[in-house]
Tab-separated table of N, CA and C and ligand atoms in Angstrom:
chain	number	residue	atom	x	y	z
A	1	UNK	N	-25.851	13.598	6.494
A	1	UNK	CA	-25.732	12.817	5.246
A	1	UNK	C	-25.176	11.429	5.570
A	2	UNK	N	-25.870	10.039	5.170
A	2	UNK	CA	-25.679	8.888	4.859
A	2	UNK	C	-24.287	8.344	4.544
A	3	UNK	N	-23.339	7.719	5.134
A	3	UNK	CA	-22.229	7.557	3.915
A	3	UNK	C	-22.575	6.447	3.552
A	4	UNK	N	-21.625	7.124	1.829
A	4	UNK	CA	-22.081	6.049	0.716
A	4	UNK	C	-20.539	5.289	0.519
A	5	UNK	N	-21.105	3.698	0.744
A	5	UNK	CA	-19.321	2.737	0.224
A	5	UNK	C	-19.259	3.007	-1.219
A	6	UNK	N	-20.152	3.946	-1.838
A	6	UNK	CA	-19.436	3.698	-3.142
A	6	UNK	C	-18.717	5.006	-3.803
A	7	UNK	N	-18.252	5.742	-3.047
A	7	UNK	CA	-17.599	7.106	-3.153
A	7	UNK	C	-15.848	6.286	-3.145
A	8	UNK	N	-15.377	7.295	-4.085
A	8	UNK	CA	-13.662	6.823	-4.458
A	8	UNK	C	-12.954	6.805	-3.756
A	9	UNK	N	-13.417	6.747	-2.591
A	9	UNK	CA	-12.570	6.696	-1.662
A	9	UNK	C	-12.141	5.395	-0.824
A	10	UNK	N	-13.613	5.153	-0.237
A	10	UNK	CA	-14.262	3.536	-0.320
A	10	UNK	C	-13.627	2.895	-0.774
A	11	UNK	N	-13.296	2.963	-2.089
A	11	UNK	CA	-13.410	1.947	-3.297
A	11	UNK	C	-11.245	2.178	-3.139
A	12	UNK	N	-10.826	3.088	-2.934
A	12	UNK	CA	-9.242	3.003	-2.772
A	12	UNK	C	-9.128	2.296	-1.670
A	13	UNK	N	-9.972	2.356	0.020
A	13	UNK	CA	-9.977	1.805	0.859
A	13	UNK	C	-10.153	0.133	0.692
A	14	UNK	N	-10.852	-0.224	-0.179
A	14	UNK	CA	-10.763	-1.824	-0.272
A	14	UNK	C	-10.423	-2.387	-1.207
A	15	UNK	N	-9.299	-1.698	-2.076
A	15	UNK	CA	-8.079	-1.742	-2.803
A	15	UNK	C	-8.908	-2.467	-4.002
A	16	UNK	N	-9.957	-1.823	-4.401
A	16	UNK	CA	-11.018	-1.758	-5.746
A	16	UNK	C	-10.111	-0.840	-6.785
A	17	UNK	N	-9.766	0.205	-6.322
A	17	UNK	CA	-8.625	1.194	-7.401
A	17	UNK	C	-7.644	1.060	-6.287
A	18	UNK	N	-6.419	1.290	-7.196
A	18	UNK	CA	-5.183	1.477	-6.718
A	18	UNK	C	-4.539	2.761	-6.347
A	19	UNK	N	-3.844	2.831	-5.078
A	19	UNK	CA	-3.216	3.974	-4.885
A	19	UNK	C	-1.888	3.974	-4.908
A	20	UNK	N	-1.085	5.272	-5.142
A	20	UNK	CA	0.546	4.899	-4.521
A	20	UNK	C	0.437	5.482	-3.016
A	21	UNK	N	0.580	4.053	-2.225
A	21	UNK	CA	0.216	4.444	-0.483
A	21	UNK	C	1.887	4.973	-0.073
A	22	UNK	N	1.818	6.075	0.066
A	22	UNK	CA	3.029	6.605	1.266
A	22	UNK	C	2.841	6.442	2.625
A	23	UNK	N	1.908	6.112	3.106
A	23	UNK	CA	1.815	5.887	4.338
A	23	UNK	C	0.441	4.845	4.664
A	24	UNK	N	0.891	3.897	5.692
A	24	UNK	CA	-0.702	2.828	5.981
A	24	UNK	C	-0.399	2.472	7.376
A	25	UNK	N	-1.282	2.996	8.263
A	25	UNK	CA	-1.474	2.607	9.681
A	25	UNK	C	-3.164	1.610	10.301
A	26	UNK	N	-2.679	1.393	11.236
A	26	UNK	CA	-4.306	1.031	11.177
A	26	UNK	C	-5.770	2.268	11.553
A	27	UNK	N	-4.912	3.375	11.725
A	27	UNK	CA	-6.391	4.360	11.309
A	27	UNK	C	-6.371	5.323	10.128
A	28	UNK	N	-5.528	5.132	9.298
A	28	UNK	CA	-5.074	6.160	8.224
A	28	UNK	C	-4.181	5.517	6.987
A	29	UNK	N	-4.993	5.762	5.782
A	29	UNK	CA	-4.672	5.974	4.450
A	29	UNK	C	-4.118	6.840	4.020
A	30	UNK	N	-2.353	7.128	3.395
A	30	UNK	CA	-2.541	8.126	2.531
A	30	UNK	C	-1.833	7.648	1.048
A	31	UNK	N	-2.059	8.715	0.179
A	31	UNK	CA	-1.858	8.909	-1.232
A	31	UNK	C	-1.377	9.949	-2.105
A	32	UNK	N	-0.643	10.277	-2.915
A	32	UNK	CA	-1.047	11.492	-3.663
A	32	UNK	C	-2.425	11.761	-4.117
A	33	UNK	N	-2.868	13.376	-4.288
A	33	UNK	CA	-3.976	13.788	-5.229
A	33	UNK	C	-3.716	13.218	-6.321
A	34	UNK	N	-4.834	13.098	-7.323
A	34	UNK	CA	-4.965	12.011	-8.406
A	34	UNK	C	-4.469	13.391	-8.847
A	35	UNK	N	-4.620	14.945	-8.725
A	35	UNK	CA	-5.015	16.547	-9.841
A	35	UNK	C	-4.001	17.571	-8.638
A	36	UNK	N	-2.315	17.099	-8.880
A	36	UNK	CA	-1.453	17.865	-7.505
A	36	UNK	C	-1.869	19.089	-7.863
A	37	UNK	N	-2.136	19.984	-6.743
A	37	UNK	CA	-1.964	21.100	-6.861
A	37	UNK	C	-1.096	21.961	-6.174
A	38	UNK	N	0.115	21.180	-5.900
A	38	UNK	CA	1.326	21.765	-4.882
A	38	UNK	C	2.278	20.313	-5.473
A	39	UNK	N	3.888	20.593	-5.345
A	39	UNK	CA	4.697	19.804	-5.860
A	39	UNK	C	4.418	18.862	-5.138
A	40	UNK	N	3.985	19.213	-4.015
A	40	UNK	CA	3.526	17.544	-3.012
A	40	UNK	C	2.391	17.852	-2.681
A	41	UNK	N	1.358	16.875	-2.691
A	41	UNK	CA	-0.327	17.073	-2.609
A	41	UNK	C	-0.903	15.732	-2.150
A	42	UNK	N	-0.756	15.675	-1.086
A	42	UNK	CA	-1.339	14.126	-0.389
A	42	UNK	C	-2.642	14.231	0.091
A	43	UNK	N	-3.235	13.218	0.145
A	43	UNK	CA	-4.274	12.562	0.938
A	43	UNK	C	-4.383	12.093	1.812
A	44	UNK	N	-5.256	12.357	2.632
A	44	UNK	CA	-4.635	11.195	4.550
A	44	UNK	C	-5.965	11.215	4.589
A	45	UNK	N	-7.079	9.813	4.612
A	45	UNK	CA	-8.006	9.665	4.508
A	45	UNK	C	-8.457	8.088	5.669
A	46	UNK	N	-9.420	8.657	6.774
A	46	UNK	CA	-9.451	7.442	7.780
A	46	UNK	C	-10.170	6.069	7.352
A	47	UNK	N	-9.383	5.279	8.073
A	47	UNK	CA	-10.235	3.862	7.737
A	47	UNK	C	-11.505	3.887	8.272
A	48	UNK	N	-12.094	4.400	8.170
A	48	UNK	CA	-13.400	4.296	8.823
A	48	UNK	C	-14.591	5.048	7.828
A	49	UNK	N	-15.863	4.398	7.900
A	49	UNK	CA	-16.880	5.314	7.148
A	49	UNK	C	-17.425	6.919	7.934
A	50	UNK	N	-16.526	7.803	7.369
A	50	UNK	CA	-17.071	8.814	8.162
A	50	UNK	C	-17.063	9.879	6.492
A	51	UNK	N	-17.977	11.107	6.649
A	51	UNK	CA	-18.236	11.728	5.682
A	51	UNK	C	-17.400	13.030	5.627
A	52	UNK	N	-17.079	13.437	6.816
A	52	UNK	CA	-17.162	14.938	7.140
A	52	UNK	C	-15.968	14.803	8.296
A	53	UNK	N	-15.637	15.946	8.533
A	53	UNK	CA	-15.089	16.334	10.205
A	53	UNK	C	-15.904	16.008	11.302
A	54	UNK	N	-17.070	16.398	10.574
A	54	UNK	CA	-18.283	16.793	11.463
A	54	UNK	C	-18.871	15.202	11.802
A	55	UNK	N	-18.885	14.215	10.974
A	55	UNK	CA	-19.259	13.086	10.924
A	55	UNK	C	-18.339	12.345	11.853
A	56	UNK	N	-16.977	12.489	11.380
A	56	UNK	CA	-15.546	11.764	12.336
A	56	UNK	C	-15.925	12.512	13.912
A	57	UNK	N	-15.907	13.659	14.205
A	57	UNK	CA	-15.819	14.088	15.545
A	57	UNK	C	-17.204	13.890	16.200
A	58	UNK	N	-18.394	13.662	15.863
A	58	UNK	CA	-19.780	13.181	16.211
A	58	UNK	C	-19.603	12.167	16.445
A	59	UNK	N	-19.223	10.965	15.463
A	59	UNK	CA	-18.951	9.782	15.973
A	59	UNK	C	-18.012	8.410	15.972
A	60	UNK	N	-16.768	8.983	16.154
A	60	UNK	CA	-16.201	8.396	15.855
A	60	UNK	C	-15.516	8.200	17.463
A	61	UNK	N	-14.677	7.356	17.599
A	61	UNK	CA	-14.118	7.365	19.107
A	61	UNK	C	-12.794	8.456	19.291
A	62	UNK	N	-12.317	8.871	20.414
A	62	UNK	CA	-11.071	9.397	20.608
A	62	UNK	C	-9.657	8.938	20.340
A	63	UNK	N	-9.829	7.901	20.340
A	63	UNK	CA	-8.722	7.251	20.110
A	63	UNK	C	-8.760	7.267	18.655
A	64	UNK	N	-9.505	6.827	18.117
A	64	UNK	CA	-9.880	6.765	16.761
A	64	UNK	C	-9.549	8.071	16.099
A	65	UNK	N	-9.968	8.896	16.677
A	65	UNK	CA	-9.306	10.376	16.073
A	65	UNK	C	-8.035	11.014	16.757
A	66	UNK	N	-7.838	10.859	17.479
A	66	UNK	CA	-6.656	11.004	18.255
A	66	UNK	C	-5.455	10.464	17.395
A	67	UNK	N	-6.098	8.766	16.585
A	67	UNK	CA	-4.980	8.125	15.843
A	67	UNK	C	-5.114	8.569	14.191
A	68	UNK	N	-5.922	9.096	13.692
A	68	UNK	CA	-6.164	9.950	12.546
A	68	UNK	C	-4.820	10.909	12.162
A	69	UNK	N	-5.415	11.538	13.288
A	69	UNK	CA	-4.875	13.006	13.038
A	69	UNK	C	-3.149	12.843	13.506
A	70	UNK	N	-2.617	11.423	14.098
A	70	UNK	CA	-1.196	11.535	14.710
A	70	UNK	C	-0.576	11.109	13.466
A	71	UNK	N	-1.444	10.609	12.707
A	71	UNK	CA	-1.307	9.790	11.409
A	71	UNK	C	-1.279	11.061	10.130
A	72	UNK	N	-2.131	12.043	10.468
A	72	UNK	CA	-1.383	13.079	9.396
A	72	UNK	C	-0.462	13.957	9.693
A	73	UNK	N	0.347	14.213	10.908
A	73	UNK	CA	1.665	13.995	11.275
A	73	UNK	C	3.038	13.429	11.274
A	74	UNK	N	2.277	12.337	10.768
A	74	UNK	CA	3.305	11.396	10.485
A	74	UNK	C	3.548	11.241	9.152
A	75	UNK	N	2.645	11.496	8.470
A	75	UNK	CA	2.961	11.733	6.779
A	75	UNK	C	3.788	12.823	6.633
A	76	UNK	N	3.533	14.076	7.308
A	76	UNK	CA	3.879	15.434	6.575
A	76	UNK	C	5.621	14.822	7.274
A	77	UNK	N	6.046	13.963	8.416
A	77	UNK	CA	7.409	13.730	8.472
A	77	UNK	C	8.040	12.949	7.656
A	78	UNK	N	7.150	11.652	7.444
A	78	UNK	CA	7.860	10.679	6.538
A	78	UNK	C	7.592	11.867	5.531
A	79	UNK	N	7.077	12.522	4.523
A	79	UNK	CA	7.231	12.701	3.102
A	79	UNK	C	8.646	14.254	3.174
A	80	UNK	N	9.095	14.416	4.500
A	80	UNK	CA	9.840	15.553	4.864
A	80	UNK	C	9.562	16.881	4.414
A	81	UNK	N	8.319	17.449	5.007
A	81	UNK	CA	8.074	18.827	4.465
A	81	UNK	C	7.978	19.245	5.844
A	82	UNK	N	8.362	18.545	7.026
A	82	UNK	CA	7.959	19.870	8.005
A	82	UNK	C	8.725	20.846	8.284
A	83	UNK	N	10.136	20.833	7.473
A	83	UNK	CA	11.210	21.689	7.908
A	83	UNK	C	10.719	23.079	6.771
A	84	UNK	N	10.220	22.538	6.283
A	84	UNK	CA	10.242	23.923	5.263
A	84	UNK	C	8.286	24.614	5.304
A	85	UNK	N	8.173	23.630	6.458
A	85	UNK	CA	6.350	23.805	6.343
A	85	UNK	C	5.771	23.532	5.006
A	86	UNK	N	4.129	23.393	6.129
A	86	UNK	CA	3.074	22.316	4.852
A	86	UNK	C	1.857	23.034	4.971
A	87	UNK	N	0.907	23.167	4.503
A	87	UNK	CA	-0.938	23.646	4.920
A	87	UNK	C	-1.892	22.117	4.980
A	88	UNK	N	-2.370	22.115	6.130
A	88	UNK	CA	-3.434	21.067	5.851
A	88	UNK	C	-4.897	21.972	5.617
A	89	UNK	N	-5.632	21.065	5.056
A	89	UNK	CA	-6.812	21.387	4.462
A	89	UNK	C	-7.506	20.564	4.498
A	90	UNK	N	-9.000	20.709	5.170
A	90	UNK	CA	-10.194	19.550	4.821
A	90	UNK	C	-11.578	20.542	4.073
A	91	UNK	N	-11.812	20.190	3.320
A	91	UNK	CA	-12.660	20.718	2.682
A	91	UNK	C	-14.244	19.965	3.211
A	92	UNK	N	-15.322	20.759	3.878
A	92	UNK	CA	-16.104	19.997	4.498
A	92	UNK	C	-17.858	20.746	4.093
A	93	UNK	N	-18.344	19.444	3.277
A	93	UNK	CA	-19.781	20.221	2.560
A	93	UNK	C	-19.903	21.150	1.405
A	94	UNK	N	-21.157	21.759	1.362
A	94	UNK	CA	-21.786	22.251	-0.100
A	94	UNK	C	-20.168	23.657	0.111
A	95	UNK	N	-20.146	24.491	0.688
A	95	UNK	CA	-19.528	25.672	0.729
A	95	UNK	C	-18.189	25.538	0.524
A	96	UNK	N	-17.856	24.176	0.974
A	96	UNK	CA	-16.513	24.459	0.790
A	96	UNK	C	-16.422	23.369	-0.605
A	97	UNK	N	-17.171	23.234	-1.082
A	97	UNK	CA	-16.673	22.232	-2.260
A	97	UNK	C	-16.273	20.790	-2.178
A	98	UNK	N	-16.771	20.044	-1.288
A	98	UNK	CA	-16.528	18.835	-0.958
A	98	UNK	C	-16.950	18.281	-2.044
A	99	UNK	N	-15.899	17.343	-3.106
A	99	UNK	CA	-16.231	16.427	-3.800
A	99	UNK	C	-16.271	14.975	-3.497
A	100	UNK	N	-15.512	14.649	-2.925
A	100	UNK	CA	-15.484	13.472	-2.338
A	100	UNK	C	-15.955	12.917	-1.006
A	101	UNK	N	-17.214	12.624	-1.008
A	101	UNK	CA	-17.760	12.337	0.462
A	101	UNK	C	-17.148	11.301	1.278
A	102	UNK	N	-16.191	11.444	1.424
A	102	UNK	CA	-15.029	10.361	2.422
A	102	UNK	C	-14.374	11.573	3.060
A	103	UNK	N	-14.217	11.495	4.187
A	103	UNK	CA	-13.435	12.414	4.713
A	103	UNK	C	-12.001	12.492	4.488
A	104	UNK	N	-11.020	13.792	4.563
A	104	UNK	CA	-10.138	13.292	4.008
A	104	UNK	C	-9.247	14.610	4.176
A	105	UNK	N	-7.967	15.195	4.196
A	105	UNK	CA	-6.959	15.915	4.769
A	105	UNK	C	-6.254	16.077	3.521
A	106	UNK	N	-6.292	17.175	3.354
A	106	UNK	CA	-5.147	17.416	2.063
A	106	UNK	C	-3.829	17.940	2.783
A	107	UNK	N	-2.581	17.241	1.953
A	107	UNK	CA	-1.012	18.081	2.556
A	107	UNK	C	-0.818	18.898	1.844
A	108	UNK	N	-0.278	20.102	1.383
A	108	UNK	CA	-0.037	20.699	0.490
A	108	UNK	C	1.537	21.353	1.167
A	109	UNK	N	2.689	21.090	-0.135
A	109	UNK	CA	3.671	21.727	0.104
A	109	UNK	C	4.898	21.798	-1.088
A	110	UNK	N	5.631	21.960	-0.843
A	110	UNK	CA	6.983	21.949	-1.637
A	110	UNK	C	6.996	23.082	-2.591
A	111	UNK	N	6.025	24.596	-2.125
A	111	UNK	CA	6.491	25.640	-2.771
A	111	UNK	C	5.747	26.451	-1.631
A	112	UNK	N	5.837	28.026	-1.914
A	112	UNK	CA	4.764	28.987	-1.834
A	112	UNK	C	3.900	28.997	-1.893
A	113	UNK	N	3.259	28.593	-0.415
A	113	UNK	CA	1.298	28.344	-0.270
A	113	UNK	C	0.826	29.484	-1.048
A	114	UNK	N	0.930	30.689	-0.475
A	114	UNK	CA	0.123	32.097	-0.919
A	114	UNK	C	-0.489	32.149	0.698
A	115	UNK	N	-1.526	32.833	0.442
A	115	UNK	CA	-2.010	33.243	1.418
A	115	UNK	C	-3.282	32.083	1.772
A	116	UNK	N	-4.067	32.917	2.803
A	116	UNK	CA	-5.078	31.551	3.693
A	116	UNK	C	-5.528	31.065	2.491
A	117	UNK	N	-6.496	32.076	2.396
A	117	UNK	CA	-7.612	31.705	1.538
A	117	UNK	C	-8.232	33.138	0.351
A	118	UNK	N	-8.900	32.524	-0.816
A	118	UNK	CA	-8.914	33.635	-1.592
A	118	UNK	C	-9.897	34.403	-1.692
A	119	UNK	N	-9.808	36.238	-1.361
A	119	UNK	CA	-10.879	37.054	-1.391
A	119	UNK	C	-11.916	36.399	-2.473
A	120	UNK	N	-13.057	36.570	-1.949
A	120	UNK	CA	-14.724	36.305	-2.658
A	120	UNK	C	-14.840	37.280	-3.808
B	201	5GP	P1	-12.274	17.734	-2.039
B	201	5GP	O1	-13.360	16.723	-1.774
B	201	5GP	O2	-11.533	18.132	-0.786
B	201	5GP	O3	-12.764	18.912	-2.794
B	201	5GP	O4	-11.182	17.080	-2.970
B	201	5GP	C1	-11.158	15.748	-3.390
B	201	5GP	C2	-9.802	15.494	-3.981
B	201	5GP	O5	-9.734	14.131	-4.369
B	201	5GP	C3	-9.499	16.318	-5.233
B	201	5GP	O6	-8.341	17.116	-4.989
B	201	5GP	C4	-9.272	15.279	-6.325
B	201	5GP	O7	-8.234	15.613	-7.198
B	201	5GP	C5	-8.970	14.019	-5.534
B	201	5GP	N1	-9.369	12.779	-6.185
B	201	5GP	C6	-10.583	12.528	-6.767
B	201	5GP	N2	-10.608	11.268	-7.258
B	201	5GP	C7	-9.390	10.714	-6.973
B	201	5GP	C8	-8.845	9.428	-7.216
B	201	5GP	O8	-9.456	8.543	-7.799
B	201	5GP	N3	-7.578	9.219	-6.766
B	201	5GP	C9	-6.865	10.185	-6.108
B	201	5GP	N4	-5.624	9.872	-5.736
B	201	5GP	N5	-7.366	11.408	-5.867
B	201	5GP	C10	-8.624	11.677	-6.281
């Protein structure tokens, strides 16, 4: 799949909508979820046009992801949930419900995850 600049994500990336940024590096965006679904519910979304995991790790450089992912590390410390633990989550394509075609890392924390994931 094509990425499209005009997905909401894009459009937070070139400060078209506004976010409250908790964190800005030069390979990583983050934000709260606009819809929390955990007392803390962030976003860590790369500067770069990539769609997927699958899109970022196909083609994106190492360093480039290497600095992604040190970057959603560095959120879950600055926002202080690693002492009490966090779940990351990328939701990727039709199956898993990808709404937003920007790639993108959910934090989820500040209660009782539950379990992985929910029986079918
Ligand atoms: P996913 O693509 O992983 O299913 O989830 C996309 C997430 O983006 C949803 O949790 C949704 O609440 C969030 N979201 C959608 N539009 C906006 C927006 O304009 N601002 C923010 N902060 N979050 C958004």
């Amino acid at each position: 799949m094509a990425y499209d600049e005009s997905n909401i994500f894009a459009k937070i990336l070139r400060g078209e909508i506004p976010c409250e940024k908790v964190y800005e590096d030069e390979y990583a965006l983050a934000f709260p979820d606009i819809r929390p679904l955990a007392p803390v519910h962030l976003l860590v979304i790369p500067k770069g046009p990539y769609v997927s995991l699958d899109d970022l790790t196909a083609n994106a450089s190492a360093e480039f992801i290497g600095g992604f992912f040190r970057a959603v590390g560095e959120v879950a410390r600055k926002v202080g949930v690693v002492e009490n633990g966090y779940r990351i989550l990328a939701n990727n394509g039709a199956d898993a419900h990808q709404e937003v075609m920007h790639f993108h890392v959910h934090i989820f924390a500040g209660r009782q995850l539950g379990g992985m994931l929910k029986k079918a």
